[in-house]
Amino acid sequence: MWDIKSMSLTELQGLLGEQGEPSYRAKQLFSWMHQRLAASYEEMTNLPRSLREKLESYPLTVLQAETVQTSMKDGTKKYLFRLGDGCYVESVLMPYSYGNSVCISSQVGCAMGCRFCASTIGGKERDLLPSEMLDQIYRIQAETKERVSHVVVMGSGEPLDNLENLIRFLDLLGSEEGLHLGMRNVTVSTCGLVPGIRLLAEKKYAITLALSLHAPDDEIRKTIMPVAKRYPLDEVLSACAYYFSQTGRRVTFEYSLIAGVNDAPWMAKKLAGRLKPLQGHVNLIPVNPVAERGYHRTQKPNIELFKKELEKNGINVTIRREMGSDIDGACGQLRARYREKQP
Ligand code: SAH
């Protein structure tokens, strides 16, 4: 049996059709789940009671907000959600002038092992279902009563390590009968799984691909990102070029600055040389120190130096505005802290 909230409208029409229901019933059910964001079948009052009772045998994914922390600095809200099986994931709501942006998780934990990242410390527990990715957005929209206009798949997990569910999630998110979110307002971030990047390119969504680069060459990259041993930078960057050629969307490169590891000006120059042909954009992020790792963030003047060096060599750069730093803003930190406190 399939998870009902992960099914497309056509699949739902098939399922209900088998039970003798007319196709408009499937439309009503889909709209309750994906537009009106119902948390139970009981709420779906225009469905006949007999049908609602039948539907009870298809569990409806609804995440429960276990804790919500609000940043006093910038209004960022961090949610810790409890999944049906007792696992936890986190999501972040960032109110920007252009709208509400939600950062969602794609897996419970992560298998990629990046040295600076808190999400990967306990390894991957499991993939999230499409419905569980959607429901992070749905619950936040239902709670705030404000439309979510932008989505970034940049929370815990590697989305391209959960590609089939990611694609289903994107289709449901963009669906006219659902939230109907424009794909231009969606960003998917990857540590560089080459086959996944190429597959996603072929889907030709108008989403932005963000590549977690964090180093100018394989030697340095391998010391902080184990995935670099599987996919060398040449292959990763050529997959990014392919992504650009297929979708017309410029790739964003994420670069977290770690003091003494990847922040020397010569590295900026080398990086610029590699990125120039891709016309990409670099997002510099001072690394969020994770207690378990012993990495420190690059100091402000050195961040500026790194930025200038990139710019001098023709690269567009922004320093990412930090949000929610007072509420365990970085990936996996809230979940990690919460797990520590559990018996
Ligand atoms: N697995 C995906 C998406 C999740 S991580 C990826 O690797 O892109 C989202 C972004 O946060 C990535 O760029 C990741 O490298 C970065 N990140 C993880 N931990 C960080 C930390 N402690 N400080 C700064 N950036 C971090």
XYZ file of C-alpha atoms and ligand atoms in Angstrom:
369
model
C 0.000 0.000 0.000
C 1.170 3.501 -0.857
C 1.368 6.461 1.480
C -1.790 8.349 0.536
C -0.379 11.879 0.870
C 2.503 10.968 -1.444
C 0.151 9.944 -4.271
C -0.502 12.064 -7.342
C -4.060 13.072 -8.175
C -4.144 10.501 -10.990
C -3.019 7.759 -8.633
C -5.655 8.792 -6.100
C -8.317 8.706 -8.801
C -7.185 5.161 -9.551
C -7.306 4.135 -5.905
C -10.734 5.613 -5.199
C -12.018 4.503 -8.603
C -11.298 0.878 -7.661
C -13.598 1.410 -4.709
C -16.368 2.731 -6.915
C -15.883 6.415 -6.043
C -16.356 9.073 -8.741
C -13.220 10.951 -9.776
C -14.300 14.260 -8.210
C -13.988 12.582 -4.798
C -10.278 12.087 -5.406
C -10.022 15.780 -6.299
C -11.745 16.759 -3.072
C -9.488 14.490 -1.044
C -6.362 15.819 -2.796
C -7.422 19.398 -2.128
C -8.056 18.655 1.564
C -4.571 17.178 1.906
C -2.548 19.551 -0.250
C -4.432 22.877 -0.272
C -6.528 23.034 2.852
C -3.793 21.155 4.735
C -6.195 19.023 6.748
C -4.623 17.150 9.635
C -7.251 14.383 9.744
C -9.938 12.728 7.610
C -12.517 13.940 10.115
C -12.008 17.513 8.943
C -12.908 16.593 5.367
C -16.559 17.376 5.890
C -17.657 17.326 2.259
C -16.647 13.677 1.938
C -19.350 11.163 2.909
C -18.817 9.687 6.349
C -18.642 6.168 4.880
C -15.726 7.193 2.661
C -13.917 8.949 5.509
C -14.222 5.771 7.550
C -12.830 3.695 4.681
C -9.933 6.124 4.331
C -8.925 5.595 7.952
C -7.112 2.439 6.780
C -4.708 4.720 4.858
C -2.712 6.552 7.527
C -2.481 10.284 6.861
C 1.015 11.652 7.440
C 0.879 14.537 9.873
C 4.002 15.775 11.568
C 3.738 16.983 15.141
C 5.701 20.052 16.171
C 7.591 18.911 19.258
C 9.296 22.243 19.886
C 9.323 25.615 18.165
C 12.051 28.145 18.874
C 11.785 31.733 17.697
C 14.854 33.872 17.164
C 14.731 37.163 19.046
C 17.111 38.626 16.472
C 15.331 38.086 13.183
C 12.073 36.152 13.671
C 13.508 32.904 12.297
C 11.567 29.942 13.659
C 13.054 26.522 14.084
C 10.695 23.545 14.270
C 11.500 20.110 15.580
C 8.947 17.720 14.060
C 8.108 14.246 15.292
C 7.383 11.742 12.517
C 4.877 8.899 12.740
C 7.549 6.385 13.779
C 9.031 8.588 16.485
C 11.986 9.922 14.444
C 12.665 13.657 14.484
C 13.483 16.137 11.739
C 13.989 19.871 11.806
C 12.786 22.657 9.563
C 13.380 26.392 9.618
C 11.076 29.264 8.682
C 12.866 32.417 7.566
C 10.728 35.516 7.079
C 12.283 37.613 4.289
C 11.050 40.812 2.702
C 10.146 38.832 -0.433
C 8.155 36.198 1.448
C 8.347 33.278 3.832
C 11.057 30.777 3.052
C 11.104 27.305 4.604
C 14.192 25.118 4.815
C 13.235 21.446 4.957
C 15.002 18.170 5.720
C 15.049 15.338 3.189
C 16.272 12.473 5.386
C 16.486 11.559 9.067
C 20.202 12.041 9.651
C 22.567 11.795 6.690
C 24.997 9.249 5.259
C 27.368 11.698 3.546
C 29.694 12.277 6.475
C 30.748 15.907 5.857
C 33.127 16.684 8.700
C 31.650 20.065 9.641
C 27.998 19.004 9.630
C 25.977 17.994 12.699
C 23.309 16.120 10.721
C 25.619 13.320 9.757
C 27.034 12.494 13.181
C 24.671 9.562 13.854
C 24.595 8.482 10.179
C 21.409 8.134 8.147
C 18.381 6.663 9.887
C 16.016 6.716 6.936
C 14.747 8.579 3.891
C 11.784 10.906 4.237
C 8.656 10.160 2.243
C 7.408 12.814 -0.187
C 4.524 13.474 2.222
C 6.945 14.009 5.109
C 8.866 16.610 3.117
C 5.612 18.327 2.148
C 4.190 18.238 5.638
C 7.091 20.249 7.051
C 5.876 23.066 4.794
C 2.185 22.363 5.385
C 2.445 22.392 9.189
C 4.402 25.643 9.165
C 1.931 27.289 6.811
C -1.010 26.012 8.881
C 0.547 27.258 12.113
C 1.599 30.698 10.905
C -1.473 31.153 8.665
C 0.898 32.760 6.172
C 1.736 31.462 2.733
C 5.104 29.804 2.282
C 6.493 31.276 -0.933
C 9.999 29.788 -1.085
C 11.346 26.349 -0.251
C 14.961 25.311 0.172
C 15.848 21.642 0.510
C 18.887 22.396 2.631
C 18.065 20.895 5.995
C 19.295 17.526 7.215
C 19.908 14.830 4.646
C 21.172 14.558 1.093
C 18.196 15.096 -1.246
C 19.872 13.384 -4.221
C 20.383 10.304 -2.042
C 16.554 10.224 -1.864
C 15.925 11.187 -5.455
C 12.746 9.318 -6.279
C 10.963 10.785 -3.251
C 12.424 14.227 -3.978
C 10.990 14.185 -7.499
C 7.573 13.117 -6.269
C 7.777 15.854 -3.627
C 8.589 18.501 -6.261
C 5.727 17.362 -8.494
C 3.252 17.537 -5.612
C 4.557 20.897 -4.400
C 4.182 22.426 -7.853
C 0.834 20.786 -8.540
C -2.004 23.131 -9.505
C -4.330 21.319 -7.143
C -1.790 21.640 -4.311
C 0.229 24.612 -3.004
C 1.157 25.334 -6.635
C 4.540 26.703 -5.669
C 6.565 28.049 -8.590
C 9.622 25.887 -9.205
C 11.679 29.075 -9.540
C 11.168 29.549 -5.837
C 12.639 26.159 -4.950
C 16.310 25.417 -4.270
C 17.776 21.937 -3.865
C 21.214 21.649 -2.295
C 23.542 18.682 -2.875
C 27.007 17.665 -1.749
C 27.644 16.572 -5.341
C 26.133 13.187 -6.238
C 26.897 13.258 -9.946
C 24.321 10.772 -11.301
C 21.594 12.555 -9.310
C 22.571 15.982 -10.666
C 22.424 14.633 -14.217
C 19.078 12.960 -13.667
C 17.614 16.097 -12.121
C 18.947 18.141 -15.060
C 16.987 15.935 -17.414
C 13.770 16.583 -15.512
C 14.214 20.245 -16.536
C 12.528 21.742 -13.497
C 13.143 25.470 -13.114
C 14.534 24.898 -9.620
C 17.890 26.288 -8.491
C 20.593 23.740 -7.849
C 22.974 24.614 -5.031
C 26.231 22.708 -4.941
C 28.070 22.357 -1.639
C 31.600 22.952 -2.804
C 33.600 24.074 0.244
C 37.021 23.599 -1.399
C 38.894 24.671 -4.533
C 40.389 21.222 -5.248
C 39.950 17.518 -4.540
C 42.788 17.356 -2.075
C 41.208 19.805 0.352
C 37.676 18.674 -0.421
C 38.504 15.081 0.496
C 39.626 16.147 3.963
C 36.208 17.605 4.806
C 33.785 15.799 2.478
C 34.079 12.014 2.047
C 31.848 12.222 -1.050
C 34.813 13.825 -2.865
C 36.464 10.405 -2.936
C 33.575 9.061 -4.993
C 33.092 12.014 -7.310
C 36.069 14.192 -8.207
C 35.484 17.909 -8.727
C 35.950 17.676 -12.488
C 33.007 15.306 -12.722
C 30.912 17.334 -10.293
C 31.511 20.612 -12.122
C 30.848 19.058 -15.491
C 27.531 17.733 -14.118
C 26.791 21.331 -12.999
C 27.567 22.607 -16.494
C 25.192 19.979 -17.846
C 22.543 21.132 -15.369
C 22.923 24.713 -16.618
C 22.771 23.630 -20.264
C 19.625 21.561 -19.729
C 17.681 23.970 -17.528
C 19.125 27.413 -18.248
C 19.384 27.858 -14.479
C 22.682 29.002 -13.021
C 24.073 26.833 -10.275
C 24.788 28.376 -6.861
C 27.965 27.253 -5.115
C 27.927 27.022 -1.336
C 31.225 27.591 0.380
C 31.415 27.357 4.186
C 34.564 29.044 5.423
C 36.525 27.094 8.032
C 39.495 28.857 9.613
C 42.810 27.444 8.425
C 41.166 24.725 6.316
C 39.663 26.243 3.161
C 39.892 30.030 3.596
C 43.285 31.122 2.205
C 43.214 33.783 -0.540
C 45.104 31.501 -2.975
C 42.244 29.056 -2.636
C 39.794 31.781 -3.650
C 41.853 32.413 -6.761
C 41.978 28.738 -7.662
C 38.261 28.435 -7.037
C 37.540 31.394 -9.313
C 39.482 29.761 -12.123
C 37.373 26.645 -11.897
C 34.042 28.391 -11.600
C 34.468 31.082 -14.234
C 33.246 28.949 -17.174
C 30.119 28.016 -15.206
C 28.977 31.623 -14.589
C 27.879 30.477 -11.196
C 27.323 32.429 -8.047
C 29.220 31.778 -4.811
C 27.542 31.935 -1.422
C 30.046 32.312 1.392
C 28.931 31.032 4.784
C 30.999 31.351 7.954
C 30.973 27.754 9.224
C 28.681 27.163 12.174
C 30.918 25.585 14.753
C 29.694 22.129 15.747
C 30.946 21.199 19.205
C 31.889 17.653 18.176
C 34.195 18.826 15.369
C 36.541 21.491 16.605
C 36.317 23.671 13.498
C 36.290 27.441 13.827
C 34.778 30.076 11.623
C 36.865 32.387 9.507
C 37.067 35.878 10.993
C 35.263 38.770 9.256
C 38.347 40.451 7.699
C 39.458 37.150 6.186
C 35.981 36.492 4.831
C 36.174 39.891 3.124
C 39.605 39.045 1.695
C 38.329 35.762 0.319
C 35.332 37.529 -1.203
C 37.477 40.245 -2.802
C 39.809 37.669 -4.327
C 36.865 35.868 -5.927
C 35.423 39.137 -7.219
C 38.759 40.248 -8.599
C 38.708 37.068 -10.634
C 35.255 37.679 -12.037
C 32.995 35.696 -9.721
C 29.684 36.887 -8.250
C 29.758 36.493 -4.481
C 27.435 37.030 -1.559
C 28.129 36.476 2.091
C 25.132 34.657 3.437
C 23.207 36.615 5.997
C 23.164 34.600 9.154
C 19.774 33.877 10.578
C 18.673 32.170 13.738
C 22.171 31.948 15.189
C 20.653 32.219 18.671
C 18.451 29.144 18.129
C 20.766 26.334 16.969
C 20.483 27.606 13.408
C 22.904 25.208 11.713
C 21.918 21.889 10.168
C 21.018 19.189 12.605
C 22.048 21.103 15.682
C 18.630 21.242 17.265
C 17.925 17.581 16.582
C 21.366 16.596 17.859
C 20.872 18.581 21.029
C 17.389 17.183 21.525
C 18.637 13.602 21.140
C 21.315 14.183 23.741
C 18.645 15.133 26.239
C 16.538 12.024 25.638
C 16.947 9.109 28.095
N 23.196 17.421 1.777
C 22.936 18.654 1.117
C 21.942 19.559 1.811
C 22.045 19.721 3.304
S 23.317 20.681 3.969
C 24.228 19.384 0.831
O 25.281 18.890 1.214
O 24.207 20.415 0.171
C 22.994 22.352 3.538
C 24.224 23.207 3.450
O 24.754 23.520 4.761
C 25.363 22.550 2.710
O 25.999 23.478 1.889
C 26.276 22.104 3.844
O 27.564 21.845 3.395
C 26.139 23.272 4.796
N 26.541 23.017 6.188
C 26.397 21.898 6.903
N 26.883 22.063 8.153
C 27.352 23.323 8.220
C 27.968 24.081 9.231
N 28.232 23.566 10.430
N 28.309 25.350 8.928
C 28.041 25.900 7.724
N 27.453 25.223 6.734
C 27.115 23.948 6.962
